[in-house]
Coordinates of C-alpha atoms and ligand atoms in Angstrom, one line a residue:
M26 CA 128.9 79.6 86.8
R27 CA 128.0 77.3 89.7
Q28 CA 124.5 77.5 91.2
P29 CA 123.7 78.0 94.8
S30 CA 120.9 76.5 96.8
V31 CA 118.9 79.2 98.5
L32 CA 116.3 79.0 101.2
I33 CA 113.9 81.9 101.6
I34 CA 111.9 82.4 104.8
G35 CA 108.6 84.1 104.2
A36 CA 106.3 84.6 101.2
G37 CA 105.4 88.2 101.8
A38 CA 106.2 91.0 99.4
T39 CA 109.9 90.7 100.1
G40 CA 110.2 86.9 100.0
M41 CA 108.3 86.7 96.7
L42 CA 110.6 89.4 95.3
A43 CA 113.7 87.3 96.3
Y44 CA 112.1 84.2 94.6
I45 CA 111.4 86.1 91.4
K46 CA 114.9 87.7 91.2
L47 CA 116.7 84.4 91.9
H48 CA 114.7 82.6 89.1
E49 CA 115.2 85.5 86.8
A50 CA 119.0 85.0 87.3
G51 CA 118.6 81.3 86.5
I52 CA 118.9 80.1 90.1
T53 CA 116.3 77.4 90.5
D54 CA 117.4 75.5 93.5
V55 CA 115.2 77.6 95.7
I56 CA 113.1 76.6 98.7
L57 CA 110.5 79.1 99.9
I58 CA 109.0 78.4 103.3
E59 CA 105.9 80.3 104.5
K60 CA 104.3 79.8 107.9
A61 CA 100.8 80.6 106.7
D62 CA 98.6 79.1 104.0
R63 CA 99.0 81.8 101.4
V64 CA 101.4 84.4 100.1
G65 CA 100.8 88.1 101.1
G66 CA 102.5 88.8 104.5
T67 CA 101.2 92.0 106.0
W68 CA 98.2 92.1 103.7
R69 CA 97.2 88.6 104.4
E70 CA 97.6 89.0 108.2
N71 CA 96.0 92.4 108.7
T72 CA 92.3 92.4 107.9
Y73 CA 91.0 95.1 110.2
P74 CA 88.2 97.4 108.9
G75 CA 89.6 100.3 107.0
I76 CA 93.0 98.7 106.3
A77 CA 94.8 100.5 103.5
C78 CA 98.4 101.2 102.5
D79 CA 99.3 104.8 103.3
I80 CA 102.0 104.8 100.6
P81 CA 100.5 105.4 97.2
A82 CA 99.9 102.1 95.5
P83 CA 101.5 102.9 92.1
H84 CA 104.7 103.3 94.1
Y85 CA 103.9 100.4 96.4
C86 CA 104.2 97.6 93.9
Y87 CA 106.9 95.8 92.0
S88 CA 108.5 97.9 89.3
F89 CA 108.3 94.9 86.9
E90 CA 104.6 94.2 87.7
P91 CA 102.5 97.3 87.3
Y92 CA 98.9 97.1 88.4
V93 CA 95.8 99.1 87.7
W94 CA 94.7 100.1 91.2
T95 CA 91.2 101.4 92.1
H96 CA 92.4 103.9 94.7
H97 CA 95.7 105.6 95.1
L98 CA 96.0 104.4 98.7
A99 CA 95.0 100.8 98.0
Y100 CA 92.8 99.0 100.5
G101 CA 94.1 95.8 102.1
G102 CA 92.0 93.4 100.1
E103 CA 93.2 94.8 96.8
L104 CA 96.8 94.6 98.0
Q105 CA 96.3 91.0 99.0
D106 CA 94.7 90.3 95.5
Y107 CA 97.9 91.8 94.0
M108 CA 100.2 89.7 96.1
E109 CA 98.2 86.5 95.1
H110 CA 98.3 87.6 91.4
V111 CA 102.1 87.9 91.6
G112 CA 102.3 84.6 93.5
H113 CA 100.4 82.8 90.7
K114 CA 102.1 84.6 87.8
Y115 CA 105.6 83.8 89.0
G116 CA 105.0 80.3 90.1
I117 CA 105.4 81.1 93.8
T118 CA 102.0 79.8 94.9
Q119 CA 102.7 76.5 93.2
A120 CA 106.3 76.2 94.6
A121 CA 106.2 77.5 98.2
R122 CA 105.9 75.2 101.2
F123 CA 102.9 76.7 103.0
G124 CA 101.9 76.0 106.6
E125 CA 105.5 75.4 107.6
T126 CA 107.7 77.5 110.0
V127 CA 111.5 77.6 109.9
T128 CA 112.5 76.8 113.5
S129 CA 116.2 77.0 113.2
C130 CA 119.1 78.0 110.9
V131 CA 122.5 76.9 112.0
Y132 CA 125.7 77.6 110.1
G133 CA 127.8 74.5 109.8
D134 CA 131.6 74.1 109.7
H135 CA 131.3 73.0 106.1
G136 CA 130.1 76.5 105.1
K137 CA 126.4 75.7 104.6
W138 CA 123.3 76.4 106.5
Q139 CA 121.3 73.6 108.2
V140 CA 117.7 74.6 108.3
E141 CA 114.9 72.9 110.3
T142 CA 111.2 73.4 110.1
S143 CA 108.1 72.9 112.2
K144 CA 107.2 69.8 110.1
G145 CA 110.5 68.1 111.1
D146 CA 112.0 68.6 107.7
A147 CA 115.7 69.6 107.3
F148 CA 117.6 71.3 104.5
T149 CA 121.2 72.0 103.8
V150 CA 121.6 75.1 101.7
D151 CA 124.3 77.6 100.6
M152 CA 122.4 80.7 101.5
V153 CA 119.4 81.8 103.5
I154 CA 117.3 84.9 102.7
S155 CA 115.3 86.0 105.7
A156 CA 112.3 87.8 104.4
T157 CA 110.1 87.7 107.5
G158 CA 109.1 91.3 107.5
I159 CA 109.4 93.7 110.4
L160 CA 106.0 94.2 111.9
H161 CA 104.5 90.8 112.3
H162 CA 104.5 90.0 116.0
P163 CA 101.6 91.9 117.6
K164 CA 102.5 93.7 120.8
W165 CA 100.2 93.4 123.7
P166 CA 100.9 96.1 126.2
D167 CA 101.7 95.3 129.8
I168 CA 98.6 96.8 131.4
K169 CA 97.5 95.6 134.8
G170 CA 94.4 93.3 134.8
K171 CA 94.6 92.7 131.1
D172 CA 93.3 89.1 131.5
D173 CA 90.4 90.2 133.8
F174 CA 88.3 91.8 131.0
S175 CA 85.1 89.9 130.6
G176 CA 84.3 91.0 127.1
E177 CA 86.0 90.1 123.9
A178 CA 89.5 91.5 123.3
W179 CA 91.8 91.3 120.4
H180 CA 94.7 92.9 118.6
T181 CA 94.1 94.7 115.3
A182 CA 96.5 92.3 113.5
Q183 CA 94.3 89.4 114.6
W184 CA 90.9 90.9 113.8
R185 CA 87.9 88.8 115.0
H186 CA 85.5 88.9 112.1
D187 CA 83.3 86.4 114.0
V188 CA 82.2 88.9 116.6
D189 CA 79.1 90.9 115.8
L190 CA 79.9 94.5 116.9
A191 CA 76.3 95.7 116.6
G192 CA 75.2 97.6 119.7
K193 CA 78.5 97.0 121.5
R194 CA 80.6 99.6 123.4
I195 CA 84.0 99.4 121.9
G196 CA 87.3 100.5 123.4
V197 CA 90.4 101.0 121.3
I198 CA 93.9 101.4 122.9
G199 CA 96.4 103.2 120.8
T200 CA 96.4 106.0 118.2
G201 CA 99.1 105.0 115.7
S202 CA 98.7 104.6 111.9
T203 CA 96.6 101.5 112.3
A204 CA 94.2 103.1 114.9
H205 CA 93.7 106.1 112.6
Q206 CA 92.4 103.7 109.9
V207 CA 90.3 101.4 112.1
I208 CA 88.7 104.0 114.5
P209 CA 86.8 106.0 111.8
E210 CA 85.4 102.7 110.4
L211 CA 84.0 101.8 113.9
I212 CA 82.7 105.3 114.6
Y213 CA 81.0 105.7 111.2
G214 CA 79.7 102.2 111.7
D215 CA 77.5 103.8 114.4
H216 CA 79.3 102.0 117.3
D217 CA 80.0 103.7 120.6
V218 CA 83.8 104.0 120.5
T219 CA 86.1 105.0 123.3
V220 CA 89.6 105.8 122.2
F221 CA 92.5 105.6 124.7
Q222 CA 95.2 107.9 123.6
R223 CA 98.6 107.9 125.2
T224 CA 100.4 110.2 122.8
P225 CA 98.7 112.4 120.1
Q226 CA 100.0 112.0 116.5
W227 CA 100.7 114.4 113.7
V228 CA 98.4 113.5 110.8
A229 CA 99.2 114.4 107.2
P230 CA 96.0 115.0 105.2
V231 CA 96.5 112.9 102.1
P232 CA 93.0 112.0 100.8
N233 CA 92.4 108.6 99.3
I234 CA 91.3 109.3 95.7
R235 CA 89.5 106.7 93.6
F236 CA 90.9 106.6 90.1
P237 CA 88.2 107.3 87.6
E238 CA 87.1 104.3 85.4
W239 CA 88.2 106.0 82.1
L240 CA 91.7 106.5 83.5
R241 CA 91.9 102.9 84.7
R242 CA 90.7 101.7 81.3
R243 CA 93.4 103.7 79.6
W244 CA 96.0 102.1 82.0
Q245 CA 94.6 98.6 81.4
R246 CA 95.0 99.1 77.6
K247 CA 98.5 100.4 77.9
P248 CA 100.2 99.9 81.3
A249 CA 103.2 102.0 80.2
R250 CA 100.8 105.0 80.6
M251 CA 101.1 104.6 84.3
R252 CA 104.8 105.5 84.3
A253 CA 104.4 109.2 84.7
W254 CA 102.0 108.6 87.7
K255 CA 104.5 106.2 89.3
A256 CA 107.2 108.8 88.9
A257 CA 105.0 111.5 90.4
Y258 CA 104.2 109.3 93.4
R259 CA 107.9 108.4 93.8
W260 CA 108.7 112.1 93.9
L261 CA 105.9 112.7 96.5
V262 CA 107.1 109.9 98.8
Q263 CA 110.9 110.3 98.5
S264 CA 111.2 114.0 98.1
V265 CA 108.4 115.2 100.3
F266 CA 107.6 112.6 103.0
V267 CA 111.0 111.0 103.4
N268 CA 112.9 114.3 103.1
A269 CA 110.5 115.9 105.6
T270 CA 111.9 113.6 108.3
V271 CA 115.6 113.7 107.5
G272 CA 116.5 117.3 107.9
K273 CA 115.4 118.8 104.5
W274 CA 114.1 122.3 105.4
L275 CA 111.5 122.8 102.6
P276 CA 109.7 119.5 102.8
N277 CA 109.8 119.7 106.6
K278 CA 108.1 123.1 106.4
V279 CA 105.5 121.9 104.0
M280 CA 104.7 118.9 106.2
N281 CA 104.5 121.2 109.3
I282 CA 102.0 123.5 107.5
L283 CA 99.9 120.5 106.3
C284 CA 99.8 118.7 109.7
R285 CA 99.2 121.9 111.8
G286 CA 96.6 123.2 109.4
H287 CA 94.9 119.8 109.3
L288 CA 94.4 120.0 113.1
W289 CA 92.1 123.0 112.6
R290 CA 89.5 120.5 111.3
I291 CA 88.8 119.9 115.0
R292 CA 86.4 122.6 116.0
D293 CA 86.4 122.1 119.8
R294 CA 89.4 123.8 121.3
D295 CA 89.8 121.4 124.2
L296 CA 89.6 118.4 121.8
R297 CA 92.0 120.0 119.5
S298 CA 94.5 120.7 122.2
R299 CA 94.3 117.1 123.4
L300 CA 95.0 115.9 119.8
T301 CA 98.0 118.3 119.4
P302 CA 101.4 116.6 119.8
D303 CA 104.1 118.4 121.8
Y304 CA 106.9 117.0 119.6
E305 CA 108.2 117.8 116.1
V306 CA 106.2 116.8 113.0
G307 CA 107.6 113.4 111.8
C308 CA 109.3 112.5 115.1
K309 CA 107.0 109.5 115.3
R310 CA 106.0 107.9 112.0
L311 CA 103.7 110.3 110.3
V312 CA 100.1 109.2 110.2
I313 CA 98.5 109.6 106.7
N314 CA 94.8 110.0 107.1
T315 CA 91.8 112.2 106.4
T316 CA 89.0 110.4 108.2
F317 CA 90.1 110.3 111.9
Y318 CA 89.5 114.0 112.7
G319 CA 86.0 114.0 111.3
A320 CA 85.1 110.8 113.1
I321 CA 86.5 111.6 116.5
Q322 CA 84.2 114.7 116.7
K323 CA 81.0 112.5 116.3
P324 CA 78.8 112.2 119.4
N325 CA 79.4 108.4 119.6
A326 CA 83.2 108.9 119.8
H327 CA 85.0 109.6 123.1
L328 CA 88.7 110.5 123.3
I329 CA 90.2 109.6 126.6
T330 CA 93.6 111.0 127.4
E331 CA 93.8 110.5 131.2
G332 CA 96.0 107.4 130.9
I333 CA 95.1 103.9 131.7
D334 CA 95.4 102.7 135.3
K335 CA 94.2 99.1 134.8
I336 CA 91.8 96.8 133.0
E337 CA 88.9 95.4 134.9
A338 CA 86.1 92.9 134.1
Q339 CA 83.8 95.7 133.0
G340 CA 86.2 97.9 131.1
V341 CA 89.2 100.2 131.4
R342 CA 89.8 102.3 134.5
T343 CA 91.8 105.5 133.9
K344 CA 94.1 107.2 136.3
D345 CA 91.4 109.7 137.3
G346 CA 89.5 106.8 138.8
V347 CA 86.8 106.6 136.0
L348 CA 85.7 103.2 134.8
H349 CA 85.0 103.2 131.0
E350 CA 82.6 100.3 130.6
L351 CA 83.1 98.3 127.5
D352 CA 81.9 95.1 125.7
V353 CA 84.8 94.8 123.3
L354 CA 88.4 96.0 123.8
I355 CA 90.7 96.4 120.7
Y356 CA 94.4 96.6 121.1
S357 CA 95.9 98.8 118.3
T358 CA 99.2 98.8 120.1
G359 CA 101.6 98.0 117.3
F360 CA 104.2 95.3 116.9
H361 CA 107.5 94.0 118.3
N362 CA 109.5 95.9 115.7
F363 CA 112.8 94.1 115.8
N364 CA 111.8 90.5 116.1
Y365 CA 112.5 89.8 112.4
M366 CA 113.2 86.1 112.1
R367 CA 112.9 85.5 115.9
P368 CA 111.8 83.3 117.8
M369 CA 113.6 81.2 115.2
T370 CA 116.9 79.9 116.4
L371 CA 119.7 81.6 114.4
V372 CA 123.2 80.4 115.0
G373 CA 126.0 81.7 112.9
R374 CA 129.7 81.2 112.7
D375 CA 131.4 79.8 115.9
G376 CA 128.1 79.3 117.7
H377 CA 127.3 83.0 117.7
T378 CA 123.6 83.7 118.0
I379 CA 121.4 86.5 116.8
E380 CA 120.6 87.1 120.5
D381 CA 124.3 87.6 121.1
S382 CA 124.4 90.2 118.4
W383 CA 121.3 92.1 119.4
S384 CA 121.0 91.6 123.2
T385 CA 122.1 95.1 123.9
G386 CA 119.1 96.6 122.1
Q387 CA 121.3 97.9 119.4
Y388 CA 120.5 96.4 116.0
Q389 CA 123.7 96.5 114.0
T390 CA 123.8 95.4 110.4
H391 CA 126.0 96.1 107.4
R392 CA 124.1 98.4 105.0
G393 CA 120.8 97.0 106.4
V394 CA 121.3 93.6 104.8
L395 CA 124.3 91.6 106.1
L396 CA 125.1 90.5 109.7
E397 CA 128.5 90.0 111.1
G398 CA 129.0 86.4 112.2
F399 CA 126.3 85.1 109.8
P400 CA 128.0 84.3 106.5
N401 CA 125.7 84.0 103.5
F402 CA 122.7 85.1 105.5
I403 CA 120.7 87.9 104.0
L404 CA 118.4 89.9 106.2
M405 CA 115.9 91.7 104.0
L406 CA 114.7 95.1 105.3
G407 CA 117.1 94.9 108.2
P408 CA 117.7 97.6 110.7
G409 CA 119.4 100.6 108.9
T410 CA 117.0 100.6 105.9
P411 CA 114.7 103.6 105.2
I412 CA 111.5 101.9 106.3
G413 CA 109.7 104.9 107.8
N414 CA 107.1 106.6 105.6
N415 CA 108.4 104.7 102.5
T416 CA 107.7 101.9 100.1
I417 CA 109.1 98.6 101.5
I418 CA 108.8 97.1 98.0
G419 CA 111.0 99.7 96.5
I420 CA 113.5 99.3 99.3
A421 CA 113.5 95.5 98.9
E422 CA 114.0 95.8 95.2
R423 CA 117.1 97.9 95.7
Q424 CA 118.4 95.5 98.4
M425 CA 117.8 92.5 96.1
D426 CA 119.9 94.2 93.4
Y427 CA 122.7 94.5 95.9
V428 CA 122.2 90.9 97.1
M429 CA 122.3 89.5 93.5
Q430 CA 125.7 91.1 93.1
L431 CA 126.9 89.2 96.2
I432 CA 125.3 86.0 94.9
D433 CA 127.0 86.5 91.5
M434 CA 130.4 86.7 93.3
W435 CA 129.6 83.3 94.8
R436 CA 128.5 82.0 91.4
E437 CA 131.7 83.3 89.8
R438 CA 133.7 81.4 92.5
K439 CA 135.1 84.6 93.9
M440 CA 134.2 83.3 97.4
S441 CA 132.2 80.6 99.1
A442 CA 131.0 82.6 102.1
I443 CA 130.6 86.3 102.7
E444 CA 130.0 88.4 105.8
P445 CA 130.9 92.0 106.7
T446 CA 134.0 92.9 108.6
S447 CA 133.7 94.1 112.2
Q448 CA 135.1 97.4 111.1
A449 CA 132.5 97.8 108.3
V450 CA 129.7 97.1 110.7
A451 CA 131.1 99.6 113.2
E452 CA 131.5 102.2 110.5
F453 CA 128.0 101.7 109.3
A454 CA 126.7 102.1 112.8
E455 CA 128.7 105.3 113.2
Y456 CA 127.5 106.6 109.8
I457 CA 123.9 105.9 110.9
A458 CA 124.4 107.5 114.3
K459 CA 125.8 110.6 112.6
G460 CA 122.7 111.0 110.5
V461 CA 120.3 111.2 113.4
T462 CA 121.3 114.8 114.3
G463 CA 119.8 116.0 111.0
T464 CA 116.5 114.1 111.5
V465 CA 113.3 115.1 113.3
W466 CA 113.4 111.7 115.2
V467 CA 115.2 113.5 118.0
G468 CA 112.4 115.9 118.2
G469 CA 111.2 115.0 121.7
C470 CA 109.1 111.9 121.2
Q471 CA 109.3 108.2 122.1
S472 CA 109.5 106.1 119.0
W473 CA 110.9 102.9 117.7
Y474 CA 112.9 104.9 115.1
L475 CA 115.6 105.1 117.9
D476 CA 117.0 102.2 119.8
A477 CA 117.7 101.9 123.5
S478 CA 120.8 103.9 123.2
G479 CA 119.2 106.7 121.1
Q480 CA 120.7 105.6 117.8
P481 CA 118.5 105.3 114.8
T482 CA 117.2 101.9 113.8
I483 CA 116.2 103.1 110.4
F484 CA 118.2 104.9 107.7
P485 CA 118.5 108.6 108.6
Y486 CA 119.4 110.1 105.2
D487 CA 117.5 110.7 101.9
W488 CA 116.6 108.2 99.2
N489 CA 119.5 109.1 96.9
E490 CA 121.9 108.4 99.7
F491 CA 120.3 105.0 100.2
L492 CA 120.8 104.3 96.5
R493 CA 124.4 105.4 96.8
I494 CA 125.2 103.1 99.7
T495 CA 123.5 100.1 98.2
E496 CA 124.8 100.5 94.7
K497 CA 127.4 97.8 94.9
P498 CA 129.2 95.7 97.5
D499 CA 132.6 97.0 98.5
P500 CA 135.0 94.0 98.8
A501 CA 137.1 96.0 101.4
E502 CA 134.1 95.8 103.8
L503 CA 133.6 92.1 103.4
V504 CA 135.2 88.9 104.7
M505 CA 135.2 86.5 101.8
T506 CA 136.1 82.9 102.3
P507 CA 137.9 81.7 99.2
V508 CA 136.4 78.8 97.3
E509 CA 139.4 76.5 97.8
D510 CA 138.8 76.7 101.5
E511 CA 135.4 74.9 101.1
V512 CA 135.3 71.6 102.7
A513 CA 133.6 69.0 100.5
Ligands
NAP611 P1 102.2 101.9 116.5 O1 102.5 102.9 115.5 O2 103.3 101.2 117.2 O3 101.2 102.5 117.5 C1 100.9 101.9 118.7 C2 99.9 102.7 119.5 O4 99.6 102.1 120.7 C3 100.5 104.1 119.9 O5 99.5 105.0 119.8 C4 101.0 103.8 121.3 O6 101.1 105.0 122.1 C5 99.9 102.9 121.8 N1 100.2 102.1 123.0 C6 101.2 101.2 123.0 N2 101.2 100.7 124.3 C7 100.3 101.4 125.0 C8 99.9 101.3 126.4 N3 100.5 100.5 127.2 N4 99.0 102.2 126.8 C9 98.4 103.0 125.9 N5 98.7 103.1 124.6 C10 99.7 102.3 124.2 O7 101.3 100.7 115.9 P2 100.4 100.7 114.5 O8 99.5 101.8 114.5 O9 99.9 99.3 114.5 O10 101.5 100.9 113.4 C11 102.7 100.0 113.4 C12 103.4 100.3 112.2 O11 102.6 99.6 111.1 C13 103.6 101.7 111.7 O12 104.7 102.3 112.2 C14 103.7 101.5 110.3 O13 105.0 101.3 109.9 C15 102.8 100.3 110.0 N6 101.5 100.7 109.4 C16 101.5 101.0 108.1 C17 100.4 101.3 107.5 C18 100.4 101.6 106.1 O14 99.4 102.0 105.6 N7 101.5 101.5 105.3 C19 99.2 101.3 108.2 C20 99.2 101.0 109.5 C21 100.4 100.6 110.1 P3 102.5 105.8 122.1 O15 102.5 106.6 120.9 O16 102.4 106.6 123.3 O17 103.6 104.8 122.2

């Protein structure tokens, strides 16, 4: 078999997985480029207080690299330790080019990708795997007067550990999954915290249990003992959380009962009503948390729901004319969810750019991993994958199995370049669109689960269906350039 040269963009959980799987298959001409100075992706970038993964850790790790976690919802530091452990063990830390950003990928007439980096280096490779992750460009809201604030301000994804928060009046904008983790830390840290909520969230009460030492010792002695736990967590995530959002009646009812019941922890009726969403449970990404409701009832916490008018030097003025004076303003306002590899220049066949493909605000892919017009370009965790309340590591492993089958076709000289047909991309978009009617994402909320035209950006069916559609590539859906057409 011939061996391809492959360039991977990003050394987060997905890029590391790609590197491991390629080496496992005997493909060693691999370049891994990472903009930062370490592996880790999300868990390296996000260091805000209280950061944890809300997917159970035994299910949020590589299937081939079990780990003895301290908590079932692992904290960010431990997840970063895990990433670095995997990086060292599989030779990624030693091999990756750190501190370098891929600035452009251009598909050449000779069927190869020309890649350029911020260090002025250039590479010519057979394939590119884009493993940049989804949520990595912090989103700063467009609020009037944002630059006028005289105190310190930052985004949760760029936490300022150098600022001493003691005695400071802190404002937090946003109440998503991140805010639900960080706000209780600030409130229980005895700071005066003002929370600006635009939309309340449904919160599923999954407590973070610490695994007892005796159990961890048992697992350390024999990691295979963790299998049953992993299976239980897989069932919980796929059969309860994922199914609750994609039209399965029973899990949806269970989730409704859990979230609605959880709200009764708020004793004050007015506060409870302001924290009660007016859309269906799961319409926005479910928040998994047990600390927020307790914290927000403390005397040093203030929930503001009036809506922000503007930001001034002294603080935030809400639409009722009240100025909320602050020393620090924290933006927990999420990410640009569909930037993926951008702002990198991506030019495919016939000068077609990624902006051409996605300018309409519809993010079409083939089975969440291939893009029309971009031969031999793999987009990990692309639009159309089940990334809601799910394990991105599990999804990426499944995608990599699919990708390795494509790469094997290349190695077996069945083709030199592969991309989906227009019809296959259109059919996948239609199949995804059809699925939305069964989901709760059309349950009356604003969320990034739907694109500008109201079509889902993530996979709207259950996990088994995702396994079915990613089992193996269908040649009828692919344009394959024969090997004899390759120009030397
Ligand atoms: P997010 O879910 O996008 O939430 C952003 C928050 O900011 C929302 O409450 C939003 O209000 C608010 N907001 C945005 N613009 C605003 C404005 N102009 N004025 C007032 N409020 C504004 O962001 P996130 O909490 O950082 O979470 C992002 C994603 O990260 C999640 O979807 C999840 O996938 C992931 N995450 C995962 C974990 C985990 O443990 N696995 C933890 C944290 C985050 P609206 O709701 O009204 O838009």
